PDB file of C-alpha atoms in Angstrom:
ATOM      1  CA  UNK A   1       0.000   0.000   0.000  1.00 64.00           C
ATOM      2  CA  UNK A   2       1.068   3.552  -0.735  1.00 71.00           C
ATOM      3  CA  UNK A   3      -0.495   6.704   0.632  1.00 72.00           C
ATOM      4  CA  UNK A   4      -0.540  10.074  -1.108  1.00 74.00           C
ATOM      5  CA  UNK A   5      -2.579  13.094   0.001  1.00 73.00           C
ATOM      6  CA  UNK A   6      -4.679  11.032   2.395  1.00 74.00           C
ATOM      7  CA  UNK A   7      -5.590   8.215  -0.007  1.00 78.00           C
ATOM      8  CA  UNK A   8      -4.183   4.683  -0.070  1.00 79.00           C
ATOM      9  CA  UNK A   9      -3.324   2.876  -3.297  1.00 77.00           C
ATOM     10  CA  UNK A  10      -3.085  -0.928  -3.362  1.00 76.00           C
ATOM     11  CA  UNK A  11      -0.338  -2.215  -5.642  1.00 74.00           C
ATOM     12  CA  UNK A  12       0.165  -5.701  -4.211  1.00 75.00           C
ATOM     13  CA  UNK A  13       3.195  -7.401  -2.673  1.00 76.00           C
ATOM     14  CA  UNK A  14       4.768  -8.153  -6.069  1.00 74.00           C
ATOM     15  CA  UNK A  15       5.576  -4.433  -6.497  1.00 73.00           C
ATOM     16  CA  UNK A  16       7.171  -4.060  -3.075  1.00 77.00           C
ATOM     17  CA  UNK A  17      10.391  -2.039  -3.246  1.00 78.00           C
ATOM     18  CA  UNK A  18       9.685  -0.474  -6.647  1.00 79.00           C
ATOM     19  CA  UNK A  19       9.685   3.287  -7.160  1.00 82.00           C
ATOM     20  CA  UNK A  20       6.189   4.472  -8.080  1.00 81.00           C
ATOM     21  CA  UNK A  21       5.541   7.797  -9.801  1.00 82.00           C
ATOM     22  CA  UNK A  22       2.158   9.508  -9.468  1.00 81.00           C
ATOM     23  CA  UNK A  23       0.759  11.573 -12.344  1.00 83.00           C
ATOM     24  CA  UNK A  24      -2.160  13.551 -10.954  1.00 82.00           C
ATOM     25  CA  UNK A  25      -4.664  16.231 -11.816  1.00 82.00           C
ATOM     26  CA  UNK A  26      -8.158  16.962 -10.514  1.00 79.00           C
ATOM     27  CA  UNK A  27      -9.720  14.304 -12.777  1.00 75.00           C
ATOM     28  CA  UNK A  28      -7.486  11.235 -12.672  1.00 79.00           C
ATOM     29  CA  UNK A  29      -4.419   9.804 -10.929  1.00 81.00           C
ATOM     30  CA  UNK A  30      -2.088   7.488 -12.859  1.00 81.00           C
ATOM     31  CA  UNK A  31       0.468   5.284 -11.076  1.00 80.00           C
ATOM     32  CA  UNK A  32       3.603   4.509 -13.084  1.00 81.00           C
ATOM     33  CA  UNK A  33       6.554   2.173 -12.548  1.00 77.00           C
ATOM     34  CA  UNK A  34       9.614   2.796 -14.746  1.00 75.00           C
ATOM     35  CA  UNK A  35       7.481   5.074 -16.942  1.00 74.00           C
ATOM     36  CA  UNK A  36       4.821   2.411 -17.610  1.00 73.00           C
ATOM     37  CA  UNK A  37       1.311   3.125 -16.353  1.00 73.00           C
ATOM     38  CA  UNK A  38       0.104   0.332 -14.071  1.00 74.00           C
ATOM     39  CA  UNK A  39      -3.068   1.801 -12.602  1.00 76.00           C
ATOM     40  CA  UNK A  40      -5.488   4.700 -13.113  1.00 75.00           C
ATOM     41  CA  UNK A  41      -8.052   5.897 -10.575  1.00 77.00           C
ATOM     42  CA  UNK A  42     -10.446   8.821 -10.359  1.00 76.00           C
ATOM     43  CA  UNK A  43      -8.777  11.728  -8.585  1.00 80.00           C
ATOM     44  CA  UNK A  44      -9.820  12.933  -5.143  1.00 81.00           C
ATOM     45  CA  UNK A  45      -7.422  15.901  -5.345  1.00 82.00           C
ATOM     46  CA  UNK A  46      -8.423  19.549  -5.497  1.00 82.00           C
ATOM     47  CA  UNK A  47      -6.376  22.349  -7.025  1.00 84.00           C
ATOM     48  CA  UNK A  48      -5.239  23.241  -3.486  1.00 85.00           C
ATOM     49  CA  UNK A  49      -4.064  19.637  -2.949  1.00 85.00           C
ATOM     50  CA  UNK A  50      -2.003  19.782  -6.150  1.00 84.00           C
ATOM     51  CA  UNK A  51      -0.421  23.074  -5.068  1.00 85.00           C
ATOM     52  CA  UNK A  52       0.425  21.507  -1.710  1.00 86.00           C
ATOM     53  CA  UNK A  53       1.991  18.452  -3.396  1.00 84.00           C
ATOM     54  CA  UNK A  54       4.094  20.758  -5.593  1.00 84.00           C
ATOM     55  CA  UNK A  55       5.243  22.674  -2.510  1.00 87.00           C
ATOM     56  CA  UNK A  56       6.353  19.370  -0.959  1.00 85.00           C
ATOM     57  CA  UNK A  57       8.658  18.527  -3.858  1.00 84.00           C
ATOM     58  CA  UNK A  58       6.273  17.419  -6.603  1.00 81.00           C
ATOM     59  CA  UNK A  59       7.257  18.331 -10.141  1.00 81.00           C
ATOM     60  CA  UNK A  60       5.266  19.286 -13.230  1.00 79.00           C
ATOM     61  CA  UNK A  61       3.660  16.138 -14.598  1.00 74.00           C
ATOM     62  CA  UNK A  62       3.972  16.717 -18.328  1.00 77.00           C
ATOM     63  CA  UNK A  63       1.556  15.102 -20.793  1.00 76.00           C
ATOM     64  CA  UNK A  64      -0.877  12.419 -19.654  1.00 73.00           C
ATOM     65  CA  UNK A  65       0.510   8.871 -19.777  1.00 70.00           C
ATOM     66  CA  UNK A  66      -2.663   7.703 -21.534  1.00 63.00           C
ATOM     67  CA  UNK A  67      -2.384   6.883 -25.236  1.00 54.00           C
ATOM     68  CA  UNK A  68      -2.902   9.905 -27.478  1.00 48.00           C
ATOM     69  CA  UNK A  69      -5.923   8.298 -29.115  1.00 46.00           C
ATOM     70  CA  UNK A  70      -4.335   7.323 -32.439  1.00 48.00           C
ATOM     71  CA  UNK A  71      -5.585   3.745 -32.006  1.00 61.00           C
ATOM     72  CA  UNK A  72      -9.064   2.487 -32.690  1.00 78.00           C
ATOM     73  CA  UNK A  73     -11.481   2.669 -29.770  1.00 88.00           C
ATOM     74  CA  UNK A  74     -14.793   0.883 -29.319  1.00 90.00           C
ATOM     75  CA  UNK A  75     -17.759   1.185 -26.989  1.00 92.00           C
ATOM     76  CA  UNK A  76     -20.310  -1.131 -25.405  1.00 93.00           C
ATOM     77  CA  UNK A  77     -23.155  -0.603 -22.953  1.00 94.00           C
ATOM     78  CA  UNK A  78     -23.495  -2.725 -19.830  1.00 95.00           C
ATOM     79  CA  UNK A  79     -25.368  -2.705 -16.522  1.00 95.00           C
ATOM     80  CA  UNK A  80     -23.097  -2.759 -13.462  1.00 95.00           C
ATOM     81  CA  UNK A  81     -24.061  -5.540 -11.019  1.00 95.00           C
ATOM     82  CA  UNK A  82     -24.510  -4.980  -7.266  1.00 94.00           C
ATOM     83  CA  UNK A  83     -20.857  -5.906  -6.660  1.00 93.00           C
ATOM     84  CA  UNK A  84     -19.650  -3.161  -9.015  1.00 94.00           C
ATOM     85  CA  UNK A  85     -18.682  -5.576 -11.814  1.00 95.00           C
ATOM     86  CA  UNK A  86     -19.518  -5.805 -15.520  1.00 96.00           C
ATOM     87  CA  UNK A  87     -19.185  -8.825 -17.791  1.00 94.00           C
ATOM     88  CA  UNK A  88     -16.854  -8.223 -20.734  1.00 93.00           C
ATOM     89  CA  UNK A  89     -15.820 -11.137 -22.922  1.00 88.00           C
ATOM     90  CA  UNK A  90     -16.628 -13.721 -20.257  1.00 89.00           C
ATOM     91  CA  UNK A  91     -14.636 -11.797 -17.645  1.00 90.00           C
ATOM     92  CA  UNK A  92     -15.892  -9.952 -14.595  1.00 94.00           C
ATOM     93  CA  UNK A  93     -14.296  -6.488 -14.713  1.00 94.00           C
ATOM     94  CA  UNK A  94     -14.461  -4.039 -11.800  1.00 93.00           C
ATOM     95  CA  UNK A  95     -16.210  -0.752 -12.579  1.00 93.00           C
ATOM     96  CA  UNK A  96     -17.096   0.564  -9.097  1.00 90.00           C
ATOM     97  CA  UNK A  97     -19.431  -0.680  -6.383  1.00 90.00           C
ATOM     98  CA  UNK A  98     -21.088   2.738  -6.174  1.00 88.00           C
ATOM     99  CA  UNK A  99     -22.236   2.264  -9.800  1.00 92.00           C
ATOM    100  CA  UNK A 100     -24.155  -0.946  -8.927  1.00 92.00           C
ATOM    101  CA  UNK A 101     -27.434  -1.283 -10.846  1.00 93.00           C
ATOM    102  CA  UNK A 102     -26.564   1.565 -13.198  1.00 93.00           C
ATOM    103  CA  UNK A 103     -26.363   1.432 -16.998  1.00 95.00           C
ATOM    104  CA  UNK A 104     -22.929   2.626 -18.167  1.00 95.00           C
ATOM    105  CA  UNK A 105     -21.128   3.084 -21.440  1.00 94.00           C
ATOM    106  CA  UNK A 106     -17.649   1.598 -21.617  1.00 95.00           C
ATOM    107  CA  UNK A 107     -15.061   3.079 -23.967  1.00 94.00           C
ATOM    108  CA  UNK A 108     -12.470   0.424 -24.755  1.00 93.00           C
ATOM    109  CA  UNK A 109      -9.059   1.793 -25.678  1.00 90.00           C
ATOM    110  CA  UNK A 110      -5.931  -0.307 -26.080  1.00 85.00           C
ATOM    111  CA  UNK A 111      -4.805   0.297 -22.489  1.00 86.00           C
ATOM    112  CA  UNK A 112      -7.886   1.525 -20.618  1.00 90.00           C
ATOM    113  CA  UNK A 113     -11.588   1.017 -20.013  1.00 93.00           C
ATOM    114  CA  UNK A 114     -13.405   4.312 -19.447  1.00 93.00           C
ATOM    115  CA  UNK A 115     -16.790   3.942 -17.730  1.00 95.00           C
ATOM    116  CA  UNK A 116     -19.149   6.821 -18.494  1.00 94.00           C
ATOM    117  CA  UNK A 117     -22.765   7.939 -18.243  1.00 92.00           C
ATOM    118  CA  UNK A 118     -24.373   7.119 -21.631  1.00 91.00           C
ATOM    119  CA  UNK A 119     -26.641  10.189 -21.673  1.00 88.00           C
ATOM    120  CA  UNK A 120     -24.079  12.864 -20.756  1.00 88.00           C
ATOM    121  CA  UNK A 121     -20.770  11.063 -21.567  1.00 88.00           C
ATOM    122  CA  UNK A 122     -19.535  12.154 -18.125  1.00 88.00           C
ATOM    123  CA  UNK A 123     -16.497  10.090 -17.109  1.00 88.00           C
ATOM    124  CA  UNK A 124     -17.219   7.959 -14.031  1.00 90.00           C
ATOM    125  CA  UNK A 125     -14.187   5.642 -13.691  1.00 89.00           C
ATOM    126  CA  UNK A 126     -11.027   4.618 -15.561  1.00 89.00           C
ATOM    127  CA  UNK A 127      -9.635   1.095 -15.250  1.00 90.00           C
ATOM    128  CA  UNK A 128      -6.854  -0.868 -16.973  1.00 89.00           C
ATOM    129  CA  UNK A 129      -8.028  -2.886 -19.980  1.00 91.00           C
ATOM    130  CA  UNK A 130      -7.563  -6.639 -19.336  1.00 91.00           C
ATOM    131  CA  UNK A 131      -8.977  -7.654 -22.744  1.00 91.00           C
ATOM    132  CA  UNK A 132      -7.050  -8.750 -25.818  1.00 86.00           C
ATOM    133  CA  UNK A 133      -8.018  -7.236 -29.171  1.00 83.00           C
ATOM    134  CA  UNK A 134      -9.568 -10.604 -30.146  1.00 83.00           C
ATOM    135  CA  UNK A 135     -11.801 -10.552 -27.040  1.00 87.00           C
ATOM    136  CA  UNK A 136     -12.799  -6.957 -27.774  1.00 87.00           C
ATOM    137  CA  UNK A 137     -13.853  -7.860 -31.328  1.00 83.00           C
ATOM    138  CA  UNK A 138     -16.126 -10.603 -29.954  1.00 84.00           C
ATOM    139  CA  UNK A 139     -18.034  -8.398 -27.493  1.00 88.00           C
ATOM    140  CA  UNK A 140     -21.825  -8.227 -27.817  1.00 87.00           C
ATOM    141  CA  UNK A 141     -23.088  -4.761 -28.794  1.00 86.00           C
ATOM    142  CA  UNK A 142     -19.666  -3.492 -29.916  1.00 86.00           C
ATOM    143  CA  UNK A 143     -19.698  -0.212 -31.843  1.00 87.00           C
ATOM    144  CA  UNK A 144     -17.126   2.409 -32.908  1.00 86.00           C
ATOM    145  CA  UNK A 145     -16.364   4.855 -30.106  1.00 87.00           C
ATOM    146  CA  UNK A 146     -17.801   8.327 -29.936  1.00 86.00           C
ATOM    147  CA  UNK A 147     -15.859  11.278 -28.509  1.00 86.00           C
ATOM    148  CA  UNK A 148     -13.846  10.473 -25.369  1.00 87.00           C
ATOM    149  CA  UNK A 149     -15.838  10.891 -22.140  1.00 88.00           C
ATOM    150  CA  UNK A 150     -14.902  13.890 -20.000  1.00 84.00           C
ATOM    151  CA  UNK A 151     -15.070  14.526 -16.259  1.00 79.00           C
ATOM    152  CA  UNK A 152     -17.830  16.805 -14.999  1.00 72.00           C
ATOM    153  CA  UNK A 153     -16.984  20.455 -15.633  1.00 68.00           C
ATOM    154  CA  UNK A 154     -19.940  22.276 -14.120  1.00 71.00           C
ATOM    155  CA  UNK A 155     -19.668  23.223 -10.456  1.00 74.00           C
ATOM    156  CA  UNK A 156     -20.853  20.737  -7.855  1.00 78.00           C
ATOM    157  CA  UNK A 157     -23.541  22.071  -5.500  1.00 83.00           C
ATOM    158  CA  UNK A 158     -23.345  21.263  -1.791  1.00 85.00           C
ATOM    159  CA  UNK A 159     -25.262  22.560   1.210  1.00 89.00           C
ATOM    160  CA  UNK A 160     -23.659  23.530   4.502  1.00 92.00           C
ATOM    161  CA  UNK A 161     -24.924  24.953   7.800  1.00 94.00           C
ATOM    162  CA  UNK A 162     -23.006  28.087   8.803  1.00 94.00           C
ATOM    163  CA  UNK A 163     -21.227  27.705  12.155  1.00 94.00           C
ATOM    164  CA  UNK A 164     -21.736  29.987  15.163  1.00 94.00           C
ATOM    165  CA  UNK A 165     -18.661  31.989  14.126  1.00 95.00           C
ATOM    166  CA  UNK A 166     -19.911  32.438  10.541  1.00 94.00           C
ATOM    167  CA  UNK A 167     -17.846  29.854   8.635  1.00 94.00           C
ATOM    168  CA  UNK A 168     -18.483  26.745   6.538  1.00 93.00           C
ATOM    169  CA  UNK A 169     -16.079  23.950   5.606  1.00 91.00           C
ATOM    170  CA  UNK A 170     -16.017  22.880   1.938  1.00 87.00           C
ATOM    171  CA  UNK A 171     -13.385  20.602   0.398  1.00 80.00           C
ATOM    172  CA  UNK A 172     -11.263  20.898   3.535  1.00 81.00           C
ATOM    173  CA  UNK A 173     -11.239  24.690   3.154  1.00 86.00           C
ATOM    174  CA  UNK A 174     -12.779  27.107   5.617  1.00 90.00           C
ATOM    175  CA  UNK A 175     -14.917  29.780   3.979  1.00 90.00           C
ATOM    176  CA  UNK A 176     -15.788  32.815   6.098  1.00 91.00           C
ATOM    177  CA  UNK A 177     -19.260  34.233   5.498  1.00 92.00           C
ATOM    178  CA  UNK A 178     -19.627  36.350   8.628  1.00 92.00           C
ATOM    179  CA  UNK A 179     -21.555  36.032  11.894  1.00 94.00           C
ATOM    180  CA  UNK A 180     -24.856  37.381  10.494  1.00 93.00           C
ATOM    181  CA  UNK A 181     -25.195  34.073   8.584  1.00 93.00           C
ATOM    182  CA  UNK A 182     -24.644  31.849  11.658  1.00 94.00           C
ATOM    183  CA  UNK A 183     -27.077  28.928  11.786  1.00 94.00           C
ATOM    184  CA  UNK A 184     -28.321  29.394   8.222  1.00 94.00           C
ATOM    185  CA  UNK A 185     -28.095  26.693   5.549  1.00 93.00           C
ATOM    186  CA  UNK A 186     -26.289  27.888   2.424  1.00 92.00           C
ATOM    187  CA  UNK A 187     -25.760  26.362  -1.022  1.00 90.00           C
ATOM    188  CA  UNK A 188     -22.146  26.393  -2.211  1.00 88.00           C
ATOM    189  CA  UNK A 189     -21.008  25.913  -5.834  1.00 85.00           C
ATOM    190  CA  UNK A 190     -17.624  24.167  -6.066  1.00 80.00           C
ATOM    191  CA  UNK A 191     -15.527  23.991  -9.257  1.00 76.00           C
ATOM    192  CA  UNK A 192     -11.871  23.152  -9.887  1.00 68.00           C
ATOM    193  CA  UNK A 193     -10.739  26.664  -9.035  1.00 73.00           C
ATOM    194  CA  UNK A 194     -13.583  28.441  -7.223  1.00 77.00           C
ATOM    195  CA  UNK A 195     -15.960  28.117  -4.294  1.00 79.00           C
ATOM    196  CA  UNK A 196     -18.972  30.468  -4.551  1.00 78.00           C
TER     197      UNK A 196
END
């Protein structure tokens, strides 16, 4: 296990002693060993977290380690079971338990499976692709891929009750509203760079 910015990453005992590089932004975190990507997970990091990592010795990440998209990509639709798995080519592939019972689109690239909402094409999860090209060609409902799914860009809305001293906590950041708002419930819009 490795821990970065309050989150643990399981790599297994076979990778014990190896140097792992993290490529991170606010959408996705890639784990690399010797320059090869071994795992991709949805990012929990905010812009403030990235600034803090840079202040602690992190360096500019450079381009994403994902393929540039020159290869052929395909898509299928599947329903995620209650355990967070989908069946692809006779294999149970982990999407995410939180997606259980939900219909998802799956973009199949050479190296990754991108799980997305079929109506909005919002990116939900990224996983390594365990399928060979022969298995991909045999999938039921296979079609050419549309545009790559993207993470949500509109601000997320959350509600908070203002404390007795006039502050709310959002994304581990204290926002001062002033004592006149104490006890009130406020709606906060959170984006990558702003809290309003």
